[in-house]
Tab-separated table of C-alpha atoms and ligand atoms in Angstrom:
chain	number	residue	atom	x	y	z
I	1	UNK	CA	117.917	90.050	79.553
I	2	UNK	CA	119.014	90.112	82.872
I	3	UNK	CA	118.769	93.639	84.509
I	4	UNK	CA	121.867	95.302	85.468
I	5	UNK	CA	123.194	97.275	88.310
I	6	UNK	CA	125.106	99.166	86.182
I	7	UNK	CA	125.326	99.883	82.537
I	8	UNK	CA	127.839	102.283	80.965
I	9	UNK	CA	127.225	103.249	77.502
I	10	UNK	CA	130.236	103.816	75.529
I	11	UNK	CA	133.643	101.895	76.387
I	12	UNK	CA	136.238	103.618	75.188
I	13	UNK	CA	138.662	105.717	77.711
I	14	UNK	CA	136.193	107.134	80.248
I	15	UNK	CA	133.884	104.096	80.038
I	16	UNK	CA	136.698	101.754	80.386
I	17	UNK	CA	137.875	104.109	83.834
I	18	UNK	CA	134.330	104.095	85.026
I	19	UNK	CA	134.166	100.144	84.427
I	20	UNK	CA	137.662	99.412	86.355
I	21	UNK	CA	137.156	101.904	89.530
I	22	UNK	CA	133.477	100.085	89.998
I	23	UNK	CA	134.944	96.306	89.896
I	24	UNK	CA	138.092	97.054	92.311
I	25	UNK	CA	135.567	98.469	95.128
I	26	UNK	CA	134.762	96.092	97.898
I	27	UNK	CA	131.348	97.932	98.379
I	28	UNK	CA	130.291	96.836	95.189
I	29	UNK	CA	129.211	93.331	93.518
I	30	UNK	CA	126.356	94.631	91.123
I	31	UNK	CA	126.532	93.167	87.562
I	32	UNK	CA	127.959	96.138	85.392
I	33	UNK	CA	127.624	95.707	81.546
I	34	UNK	CA	129.648	97.850	79.223
I	35	UNK	CA	127.518	98.668	75.305
I	36	UNK	CA	129.813	100.102	72.917
I	37	UNK	CA	128.922	100.589	69.350
I	38	UNK	CA	132.199	100.855	67.956
I	39	UNK	CA	134.146	97.765	69.311
I	40	UNK	CA	137.266	98.737	67.255
I	41	UNK	CA	137.099	102.483	68.466
I	42	UNK	CA	137.687	103.427	65.239
I	43	UNK	CA	135.645	106.528	65.668
I	44	UNK	CA	135.983	107.398	69.115
I	45	UNK	CA	137.783	110.612	70.353
I	46	UNK	CA	139.997	108.134	72.071
I	47	UNK	CA	141.264	107.283	68.746
I	48	UNK	CA	142.002	110.409	67.713
I	49	UNK	CA	143.758	112.049	70.716
I	50	UNK	CA	147.174	113.561	70.934
I	51	UNK	CA	147.051	111.883	74.210
I	52	UNK	CA	149.192	114.380	76.387
I	53	UNK	CA	148.569	116.025	80.180
I	54	UNK	CA	149.005	118.851	81.599
I	55	UNK	CA	149.320	121.183	85.065
I	56	UNK	CA	148.751	124.264	83.537
I	57	UNK	CA	144.826	124.706	83.833
I	58	UNK	CA	143.450	127.906	85.184
I	59	UNK	CA	140.801	126.629	87.797
I	60	UNK	CA	141.853	124.340	90.664
I	61	UNK	CA	139.483	121.303	89.934
I	62	UNK	CA	141.254	120.780	86.694
I	63	UNK	CA	144.379	121.024	88.365
I	64	UNK	CA	143.942	119.056	90.759
I	65	UNK	CA	141.978	116.380	88.664
I	66	UNK	CA	145.448	116.711	86.350
I	67	UNK	CA	147.702	115.467	89.546
I	68	UNK	CA	145.577	112.848	90.017
I	69	UNK	CA	146.642	111.254	86.773
I	70	UNK	CA	149.958	112.138	87.240
I	71	UNK	CA	149.822	109.814	90.398
I	72	UNK	CA	148.329	107.488	88.511
I	73	UNK	CA	150.795	107.438	86.114
I	74	UNK	CA	153.637	107.099	88.299
I	75	UNK	CA	152.127	104.601	90.273
I	76	UNK	CA	150.149	102.464	87.922
I	77	UNK	CA	151.243	98.953	88.784
I	78	UNK	CA	149.985	100.327	92.642
I	79	UNK	CA	147.100	101.748	91.313
I	80	UNK	CA	146.115	98.682	89.402
I	81	UNK	CA	147.422	95.965	92.085
I	82	UNK	CA	149.355	94.516	89.385
I	83	UNK	CA	152.900	94.339	89.447
I	84	UNK	CA	153.427	92.286	86.188
I	85	UNK	CA	151.303	95.083	84.353
I	86	UNK	CA	152.517	97.590	82.087
I	87	UNK	CA	154.803	100.690	83.352
I	88	UNK	CA	153.006	103.490	81.279
I	89	UNK	CA	155.185	105.400	79.035
I	90	UNK	CA	155.536	109.158	79.378
I	91	UNK	CA	157.422	111.608	77.636
I	92	UNK	CA	157.524	115.137	79.636
I	93	UNK	CA	158.456	117.557	77.061
I	94	UNK	CA	156.036	120.267	79.049
I	95	UNK	CA	153.739	123.264	77.373
I	96	UNK	CA	154.348	125.915	76.869
I	97	UNK	CA	151.662	128.729	76.622
I	98	UNK	CA	152.729	132.098	74.407
I	99	UNK	CA	150.702	135.235	74.972
I	100	UNK	CA	150.938	137.579	72.234
I	101	UNK	CA	149.532	140.565	74.225
I	102	UNK	CA	148.792	142.196	77.454
I	103	UNK	CA	145.041	140.275	78.725
I	104	UNK	CA	146.848	136.921	77.607
I	105	UNK	CA	149.948	137.422	79.183
I	106	UNK	CA	148.017	138.339	82.735
I	107	UNK	CA	145.540	135.215	82.425
I	108	UNK	CA	149.237	133.142	82.393
I	109	UNK	CA	150.279	135.415	85.287
I	110	UNK	CA	146.939	134.298	87.171
I	111	UNK	CA	146.923	130.791	85.713
I	112	UNK	CA	150.622	130.509	86.784
I	113	UNK	CA	150.138	131.526	90.896
I	114	UNK	CA	147.141	129.216	91.098
I	115	UNK	CA	149.425	126.540	89.724
I	116	UNK	CA	152.221	126.745	92.222
I	117	UNK	CA	149.701	127.101	95.077
I	118	UNK	CA	148.892	123.815	94.172
I	119	UNK	CA	151.971	122.893	93.770
I	120	UNK	CA	152.478	122.546	90.114
I	121	UNK	CA	155.936	123.488	88.428
I	122	UNK	CA	154.890	125.979	86.448
I	123	UNK	CA	157.195	129.369	85.349
I	124	UNK	CA	156.886	132.333	83.511
I	125	UNK	CA	159.496	133.048	81.239
I	126	UNK	CA	160.063	136.431	79.214
I	127	UNK	CA	160.623	136.490	75.407
I	128	UNK	CA	164.580	136.942	76.540
I	129	UNK	CA	164.383	133.520	78.552
I	130	UNK	CA	162.014	131.827	75.593
I	131	UNK	CA	164.790	132.445	73.236
I	132	UNK	CA	167.562	131.442	75.658
I	133	UNK	CA	166.156	128.034	75.818
I	134	UNK	CA	164.095	127.498	72.072
I	135	UNK	CA	166.417	130.252	70.085
I	136	UNK	CA	164.614	128.422	67.102
I	137	UNK	CA	161.482	130.441	68.055
I	138	UNK	CA	160.486	133.781	66.553
I	139	UNK	CA	159.035	135.655	69.159
I	140	UNK	CA	158.440	139.310	67.799
I	141	UNK	CA	155.056	139.269	68.836
I	142	UNK	CA	155.616	137.217	72.106
I	143	UNK	CA	155.341	139.233	75.514
I	144	UNK	CA	154.984	136.290	78.144
I	145	UNK	CA	155.124	132.160	78.172
I	146	UNK	CA	154.484	130.250	80.705
I	147	UNK	CA	156.807	126.885	80.716
I	148	UNK	CA	156.434	123.448	82.756
I	149	UNK	CA	157.939	119.601	82.338
I	150	UNK	CA	156.929	118.237	85.784
I	151	UNK	CA	154.169	115.860	84.946
I	152	UNK	CA	153.408	117.366	81.442
I	153	UNK	CA	153.427	116.008	77.961
I	154	UNK	CA	152.782	112.588	76.444
I	155	UNK	CA	151.495	109.827	78.315
I	156	UNK	CA	150.077	106.549	76.880
I	157	UNK	CA	146.903	106.843	77.705
I	158	UNK	CA	145.609	103.912	75.082
I	159	UNK	CA	147.640	101.129	77.222
I	160	UNK	CA	145.780	102.697	80.487
I	161	UNK	CA	142.711	101.919	78.741
I	162	UNK	CA	143.465	98.799	77.495
I	163	UNK	CA	144.560	97.460	81.142
I	164	UNK	CA	141.303	99.047	82.484
I	165	UNK	CA	139.209	96.895	80.136
I	166	UNK	CA	141.712	93.608	80.744
I	167	UNK	CA	141.213	93.733	84.578
I	168	UNK	CA	137.115	95.249	84.719
I	169	UNK	CA	136.927	91.767	82.670
I	170	UNK	CA	138.276	89.695	84.825
I	171	UNK	CA	136.531	91.171	87.468
I	172	UNK	CA	132.905	90.151	85.794
I	173	UNK	CA	132.124	93.519	84.222
I	174	UNK	CA	130.653	92.179	80.755
I	175	UNK	CA	130.691	93.964	77.350
I	176	UNK	CA	128.207	93.770	74.448
I	177	UNK	CA	128.425	94.973	71.021
I	178	UNK	CA	125.164	97.011	70.084
I	179	UNK	CA	124.365	100.399	70.056
I	180	UNK	CA	121.414	102.409	72.452
I	181	UNK	CA	118.920	103.545	70.512
I	182	UNK	CA	116.259	104.304	73.343
I	183	UNK	CA	115.804	105.146	76.822
I	184	UNK	CA	112.619	104.282	79.124
I	185	UNK	CA	111.612	106.300	82.068
I	186	UNK	CA	109.665	107.698	84.615
I	187	UNK	CA	109.896	107.830	88.322
I	188	UNK	CA	112.617	110.027	87.734
I	189	UNK	CA	114.616	107.378	87.431
I	190	UNK	CA	115.845	105.502	83.959
I	191	UNK	CA	114.348	101.994	84.321
I	192	UNK	CA	115.717	100.370	81.056
I	193	UNK	CA	117.322	100.735	77.628
I	194	UNK	CA	116.842	99.199	74.642
I	195	UNK	CA	119.715	98.403	71.807
I	196	UNK	CA	119.727	98.225	68.267
I	197	UNK	CA	119.561	94.526	68.146
I	198	UNK	CA	116.201	94.720	69.941
I	199	UNK	CA	117.301	93.790	73.473
I	200	UNK	CA	115.783	95.357	76.158
I	201	UNK	CA	118.010	95.814	79.229
I	202	UNK	CA	116.484	97.418	82.627
I	203	UNK	CA	119.320	98.858	84.694
I	204	UNK	CA	119.745	100.188	88.380
I	205	UNK	CA	122.270	103.203	86.988
I	206	UNK	CA	123.167	104.294	83.789
I	207	UNK	CA	126.162	105.802	82.676
I	208	UNK	CA	127.009	108.708	79.649
I	209	UNK	CA	130.085	107.825	78.501
I	210	UNK	CA	129.062	108.254	75.234
I	211	UNK	CA	131.790	110.706	73.975
I	212	UNK	CA	130.763	112.996	71.025
I	213	UNK	CA	127.395	111.220	70.919
I	214	UNK	CA	126.940	112.323	74.364
I	215	UNK	CA	123.735	114.497	73.892
I	216	UNK	CA	121.909	111.962	71.663
I	217	UNK	CA	122.042	109.576	74.590
I	218	UNK	CA	120.681	112.156	77.069
I	219	UNK	CA	118.040	113.436	74.409
I	220	UNK	CA	116.686	109.741	74.526
I	221	UNK	CA	115.439	110.707	78.195
I	222	UNK	CA	114.356	114.610	77.022
I	223	UNK	CA	117.534	116.321	78.373
I	224	UNK	CA	119.234	118.824	76.603
I	225	UNK	CA	123.237	118.172	76.849
I	226	UNK	CA	125.065	121.136	75.431
I	227	UNK	CA	127.781	118.488	73.861
I	228	UNK	CA	128.500	118.400	70.039
I	229	UNK	CA	130.945	116.846	67.811
I	230	UNK	CA	133.243	119.835	66.816
I	231	UNK	CA	136.693	118.604	64.906
I	232	UNK	CA	140.055	119.042	65.326
I	233	UNK	CA	143.078	117.936	62.959
I	234	UNK	CA	146.397	116.563	63.602
I	235	UNK	CA	148.928	116.110	61.482
I	236	UNK	CA	152.442	114.291	62.451
I	237	UNK	CA	155.835	115.681	59.787
I	238	UNK	CA	159.259	114.876	59.892
I	239	UNK	CA	161.868	117.944	59.458
I	240	UNK	CA	164.443	118.377	57.227
I	241	UNK	CA	166.222	119.359	60.207
I	242	UNK	CA	165.023	118.519	63.493
I	243	UNK	CA	165.542	120.746	66.140
I	244	UNK	CA	168.405	120.436	68.134
I	245	UNK	CA	166.063	119.675	71.585
I	246	UNK	CA	162.468	118.520	72.281
I	247	UNK	CA	159.749	120.936	71.433
I	248	UNK	CA	157.408	121.691	74.258
I	249	UNK	CA	153.843	121.546	73.244
I	250	UNK	CA	153.685	124.928	72.481
I	251	UNK	CA	150.283	126.561	72.532
I	252	UNK	CA	150.630	129.014	70.054
I	253	UNK	CA	148.566	132.658	69.956
I	254	UNK	CA	147.613	131.726	65.977
I	255	UNK	CA	145.406	128.458	67.654
I	256	UNK	CA	147.397	125.557	66.704
I	257	UNK	CA	149.628	123.694	68.765
I	258	UNK	CA	152.814	122.004	68.333
I	259	UNK	CA	155.297	119.425	69.675
I	260	UNK	CA	157.617	116.683	69.402
I	261	UNK	CA	156.159	113.409	68.554
I	262	UNK	CA	159.408	111.067	68.872
I	263	UNK	CA	161.698	112.056	66.313
I	264	UNK	CA	158.785	114.068	64.460
I	265	UNK	CA	156.597	116.391	65.456
I	266	UNK	CA	152.694	117.063	65.816
I	267	UNK	CA	150.276	119.637	65.474
I	268	UNK	CA	146.878	120.184	65.999
I	269	UNK	CA	144.389	122.956	64.900
I	270	UNK	CA	140.666	124.073	64.646
I	271	UNK	CA	138.940	124.297	61.379
I	272	UNK	CA	138.632	128.125	60.415
I	273	UNK	CA	134.617	127.252	60.599
I	274	UNK	CA	134.474	125.626	64.335
I	275	UNK	CA	131.220	124.740	64.863
I	276	UNK	CA	129.258	121.180	65.716
I	277	UNK	CA	129.296	118.546	63.150
I	278	UNK	CA	127.544	115.257	62.643
I	279	UNK	CA	128.828	112.429	64.942
I	280	UNK	CA	129.259	110.606	61.744
I	281	UNK	CA	131.115	113.426	59.598
I	282	UNK	CA	134.678	112.760	59.384
I	283	UNK	CA	135.304	114.272	56.127
I	284	UNK	CA	139.007	115.730	56.199
I	285	UNK	CA	139.571	119.543	54.836
I	286	UNK	CA	142.989	118.847	52.921
I	287	UNK	CA	143.222	122.478	52.253
I	288	UNK	CA	143.563	123.635	55.995
I	289	UNK	CA	147.527	122.853	56.246
I	290	UNK	CA	148.337	124.809	53.420
I	291	UNK	CA	146.040	127.593	54.447
I	292	UNK	CA	146.008	128.016	58.385
I	293	UNK	CA	148.192	125.095	59.549
I	294	UNK	CA	151.515	125.653	57.635
I	295	UNK	CA	152.130	129.340	57.615
I	296	UNK	CA	151.416	129.771	61.222
I	297	UNK	CA	153.930	127.124	61.624
I	298	UNK	CA	156.747	128.253	59.510
I	299	UNK	CA	155.937	131.962	61.298
I	300	UNK	CA	156.493	130.646	64.404
I	301	UNK	CA	160.130	127.934	63.440
I	302	UNK	CA	161.316	129.048	60.244
I	303	UNK	CA	163.062	125.863	60.296
I	304	UNK	CA	159.544	123.698	59.451
I	305	UNK	CA	159.451	125.571	56.434
I	306	UNK	CA	161.313	122.488	55.028
I	307	UNK	CA	159.191	119.380	56.517
I	308	UNK	CA	157.228	116.481	55.023
I	309	UNK	CA	153.250	115.433	56.536
I	310	UNK	CA	153.922	111.693	56.972
I	311	UNK	CA	149.970	111.151	58.608
I	312	UNK	CA	146.764	113.630	59.616
I	313	UNK	CA	143.565	112.909	60.785
I	314	UNK	CA	140.601	114.444	61.553
I	315	UNK	CA	138.884	113.376	65.361
I	316	UNK	CA	135.783	114.856	67.230
I	317	UNK	CA	135.663	116.867	70.507
I	318	UNK	CA	132.871	116.129	73.204
I	319	UNK	CA	132.404	119.898	73.128
I	320	UNK	CA	130.773	121.705	75.926
I	321	UNK	CA	129.539	124.974	73.920
I	322	UNK	CA	128.764	126.508	77.559
I	323	UNK	CA	132.362	126.236	79.479
I	324	UNK	CA	134.191	123.371	77.199
I	325	UNK	CA	134.477	121.735	80.747
I	326	UNK	CA	133.358	118.179	81.546
I	327	UNK	CA	130.019	117.689	82.962
I	328	UNK	CA	130.417	115.160	85.576
I	329	UNK	CA	127.764	113.310	87.958
I	330	UNK	CA	123.939	112.559	88.098
I	331	UNK	CA	121.421	114.866	86.880
I	332	UNK	CA	119.181	116.562	89.188
I	333	UNK	CA	116.254	114.840	88.555
I	334	UNK	CA	116.840	111.244	86.765
I	335	UNK	CA	118.825	110.418	89.728
I	336	UNK	CA	120.271	107.169	88.340
I	337	UNK	CA	121.554	108.993	85.105
I	338	UNK	CA	125.376	109.695	85.708
I	339	UNK	CA	127.249	111.863	83.178
I	340	UNK	CA	130.850	111.666	82.438
I	341	UNK	CA	130.434	113.727	78.976
I	342	UNK	CA	132.127	117.213	77.600
I	343	UNK	CA	135.769	116.704	78.134
I	344	UNK	CA	136.497	118.895	75.353
I	345	UNK	CA	140.365	118.607	75.006
I	346	UNK	CA	141.197	117.166	78.103
I	347	UNK	CA	139.297	114.265	78.905
I	348	UNK	CA	141.943	111.403	78.128
I	349	UNK	CA	144.393	113.154	80.684
I	350	UNK	CA	140.931	113.043	83.298
I	351	UNK	CA	139.838	109.761	83.079
I	352	UNK	CA	141.491	108.347	86.191
I	353	UNK	CA	140.001	111.231	88.209
I	354	UNK	CA	136.379	110.764	86.201
I	355	UNK	CA	136.181	106.835	86.726
I	356	UNK	CA	137.157	107.188	90.417
I	357	UNK	CA	134.823	109.855	91.429
I	358	UNK	CA	131.579	108.210	89.682
I	359	UNK	CA	132.474	104.941	91.009
I	360	UNK	CA	132.150	107.076	94.318
I	361	UNK	CA	128.850	108.750	93.288
I	362	UNK	CA	127.755	105.382	91.771
I	363	UNK	CA	127.873	103.567	95.339
I	364	UNK	CA	128.019	106.298	98.049
I	365	UNK	CA	126.208	109.250	96.352
I	366	UNK	CA	128.801	111.317	96.732
I	367	UNK	CA	132.163	112.309	96.218
I	368	UNK	CA	134.721	110.515	98.874
I	369	UNK	CA	138.026	111.872	97.414
I	370	UNK	CA	138.201	114.876	95.008
I	371	UNK	CA	135.299	117.043	95.208
I	372	UNK	CA	134.101	117.349	91.686
I	373	UNK	CA	130.581	118.946	91.999
I	374	UNK	CA	131.974	122.092	90.243
I	375	UNK	CA	131.515	120.312	87.381
I	376	UNK	CA	128.598	119.185	87.713
I	377	UNK	CA	125.117	118.931	85.832
I	378	UNK	CA	123.640	121.535	88.288
I	379	UNK	CA	125.840	124.822	86.561
I	380	UNK	CA	124.547	123.760	83.425
I	381	UNK	CA	120.879	124.734	84.579
I	382	UNK	CA	121.897	127.450	86.740
I	383	UNK	CA	124.129	129.376	83.909
I	384	UNK	CA	126.926	129.320	85.845
I	385	UNK	CA	129.702	128.595	83.705
I	386	UNK	CA	132.719	127.415	84.664
I	387	UNK	CA	135.138	129.630	82.899
I	388	UNK	CA	138.533	127.554	82.226
I	389	UNK	CA	141.207	130.285	80.522
I	390	UNK	CA	143.553	127.562	79.080
I	391	UNK	CA	141.550	125.899	77.083
I	392	UNK	CA	143.351	123.892	73.871
L	401	FAD	C1	142.394	115.516	68.096
L	401	FAD	C2	142.035	115.674	69.529
L	401	FAD	C3	143.314	115.047	70.199
L	401	FAD	C4	143.488	115.474	71.478
L	401	FAD	N1	143.876	115.719	72.626
L	401	FAD	C5	143.783	115.319	73.828
L	401	FAD	C6	144.905	115.259	74.829
L	401	FAD	O1	146.541	116.429	74.088
L	401	FAD	N2	145.006	115.296	76.214
L	401	FAD	C7	143.555	114.896	76.416
L	401	FAD	O2	143.269	114.749	77.831
L	401	FAD	N3	142.776	115.211	75.912
L	401	FAD	C8	142.589	114.845	74.579
L	401	FAD	N4	141.621	115.042	73.796
L	401	FAD	C9	140.266	114.552	74.121
L	401	FAD	C10	140.162	113.215	74.642
L	401	FAD	O3	140.594	112.286	73.558
L	401	FAD	C11	138.564	112.687	74.288
L	401	FAD	O4	138.017	113.711	75.697
L	401	FAD	C12	138.378	111.735	75.298
L	401	FAD	O5	139.422	110.665	74.513
L	401	FAD	C13	137.032	111.434	75.847
L	401	FAD	O6	136.967	109.851	76.058
L	401	FAD	P1	135.662	109.186	75.968
L	401	FAD	O7	135.924	107.840	76.553
L	401	FAD	O8	134.563	109.961	76.813
L	401	FAD	O9	134.515	109.406	74.244
L	401	FAD	P2	134.896	108.533	73.055
L	401	FAD	O10	136.792	108.233	73.037
L	401	FAD	O11	134.462	109.313	71.966
L	401	FAD	O12	134.433	107.137	73.319
L	401	FAD	C14	132.714	107.218	73.275
L	401	FAD	C15	132.343	105.761	73.074
L	401	FAD	O13	131.025	105.792	73.099
L	401	FAD	C16	130.207	104.984	71.923
L	401	FAD	N5	129.074	105.339	72.113
L	401	FAD	C17	128.357	106.836	72.151
L	401	FAD	N6	126.995	106.424	71.709
L	401	FAD	C18	126.935	105.306	71.933
L	401	FAD	C19	125.331	104.695	71.929
L	401	FAD	N7	124.180	104.932	71.575
L	401	FAD	N8	125.955	102.980	71.799
L	401	FAD	C20	126.601	102.297	72.493
L	401	FAD	N9	128.008	103.130	72.378
L	401	FAD	C21	128.157	104.239	72.291
L	401	FAD	C22	131.605	105.439	71.108
L	401	FAD	O14	131.212	104.338	69.525
L	401	FAD	C23	132.654	105.503	71.443
L	401	FAD	O15	133.337	104.126	71.258
L	401	FAD	C24	142.094	115.355	72.436
L	401	FAD	C25	140.849	114.678	71.447
L	401	FAD	C26	140.602	115.139	70.091
L	401	FAD	C27	139.609	114.702	69.232
């Protein structure tokens, strides 16, 4: 096949964002190819997501990334330069973090101070204030909460990705259904990739947007990327007696999180034996609901003792085992291999800022807008974890 200037491996949320951002730059006229092994995205994290955004992070870089997501959603048509495009639906029910001990409360206080400094609307609430607003919550163990409903809640990221793909295609980005199975590299550069179909493609730059399979792709270039697939369960349920108001995405100290989902509710949980799984392992643990999820749910909200599960699925986080944060930017030695990986549970909302950042790096060699160097690969080599306290 003809060479491409940029090949993006993975065409889901992150790959679509990188492709669209590249295609919109006036200083870039190269050929872009997206290689996607699963064109219906049946197994992609992006199809199993809970699709929420929040400002309640504990690191400045993650807060600023989410602020850009909120801006991108609010001004979607302007960003897309398409005034006939869709509006992105948002349901701003907010996030409510609950702390059940002094250490967790201190994390909330520190995070709130940072968020407030950066302009987020997060407020600290004591148990009495929480009970006043959400009287159906059992709060015996709760010492503090933090809540924000400005730019926090559900957003329709799937439509955003569809629009990115549609416009990228119009701008000349090509997509093929195939799987990258090997990389050729020499002289500190990725030279070419080999596809399962037998094709070989030379490339000027390669973007790893392979989600939970990112480490497999990195290993093809001899690179150890500490990102692994980990299972996360989601259940959508109907309550016999719905709550009198929206339930914010409530991050419970037990490890579950639950929120309003239209007229129903959605709860998410990790398995008890949380660890790496094979990228094609989507076996569903049918006992997890009874053992772990429902008891925690009904203990916090007794009204949820009488509920009916309508839908359930298991998806994979691309879990960064060093610090559960994204890895963004070029490899220090193979300089034309760019990472956009390891998003763990917050990659959907990071897609606008990450796509923009990757396009900047590829075209100019640096960040032009938001500096994401805190998320660079170098921190993994230097053992500098970017600790984010607000991980879900
Ligand atoms: C249950 C769950 C809930 C979540 N909730 C939220 C949330 O509320 N908010 C939030 O911000 N984030 C959330 N996330 C995280 C978010 O969904 C992900 O971070 C995001 O979707 C990652 O997108 P991606 O494009 O990097 O990966 P993916 O969507 O996994 O896409 C990677 C693509 O690469 C392709 N690919 C892989 N290897 C190859 C190869 N060798 N050749 C060709 N193609 C390849 C795959 O087929 C896949 O389509 C959640 C995730 C899960 C699992």
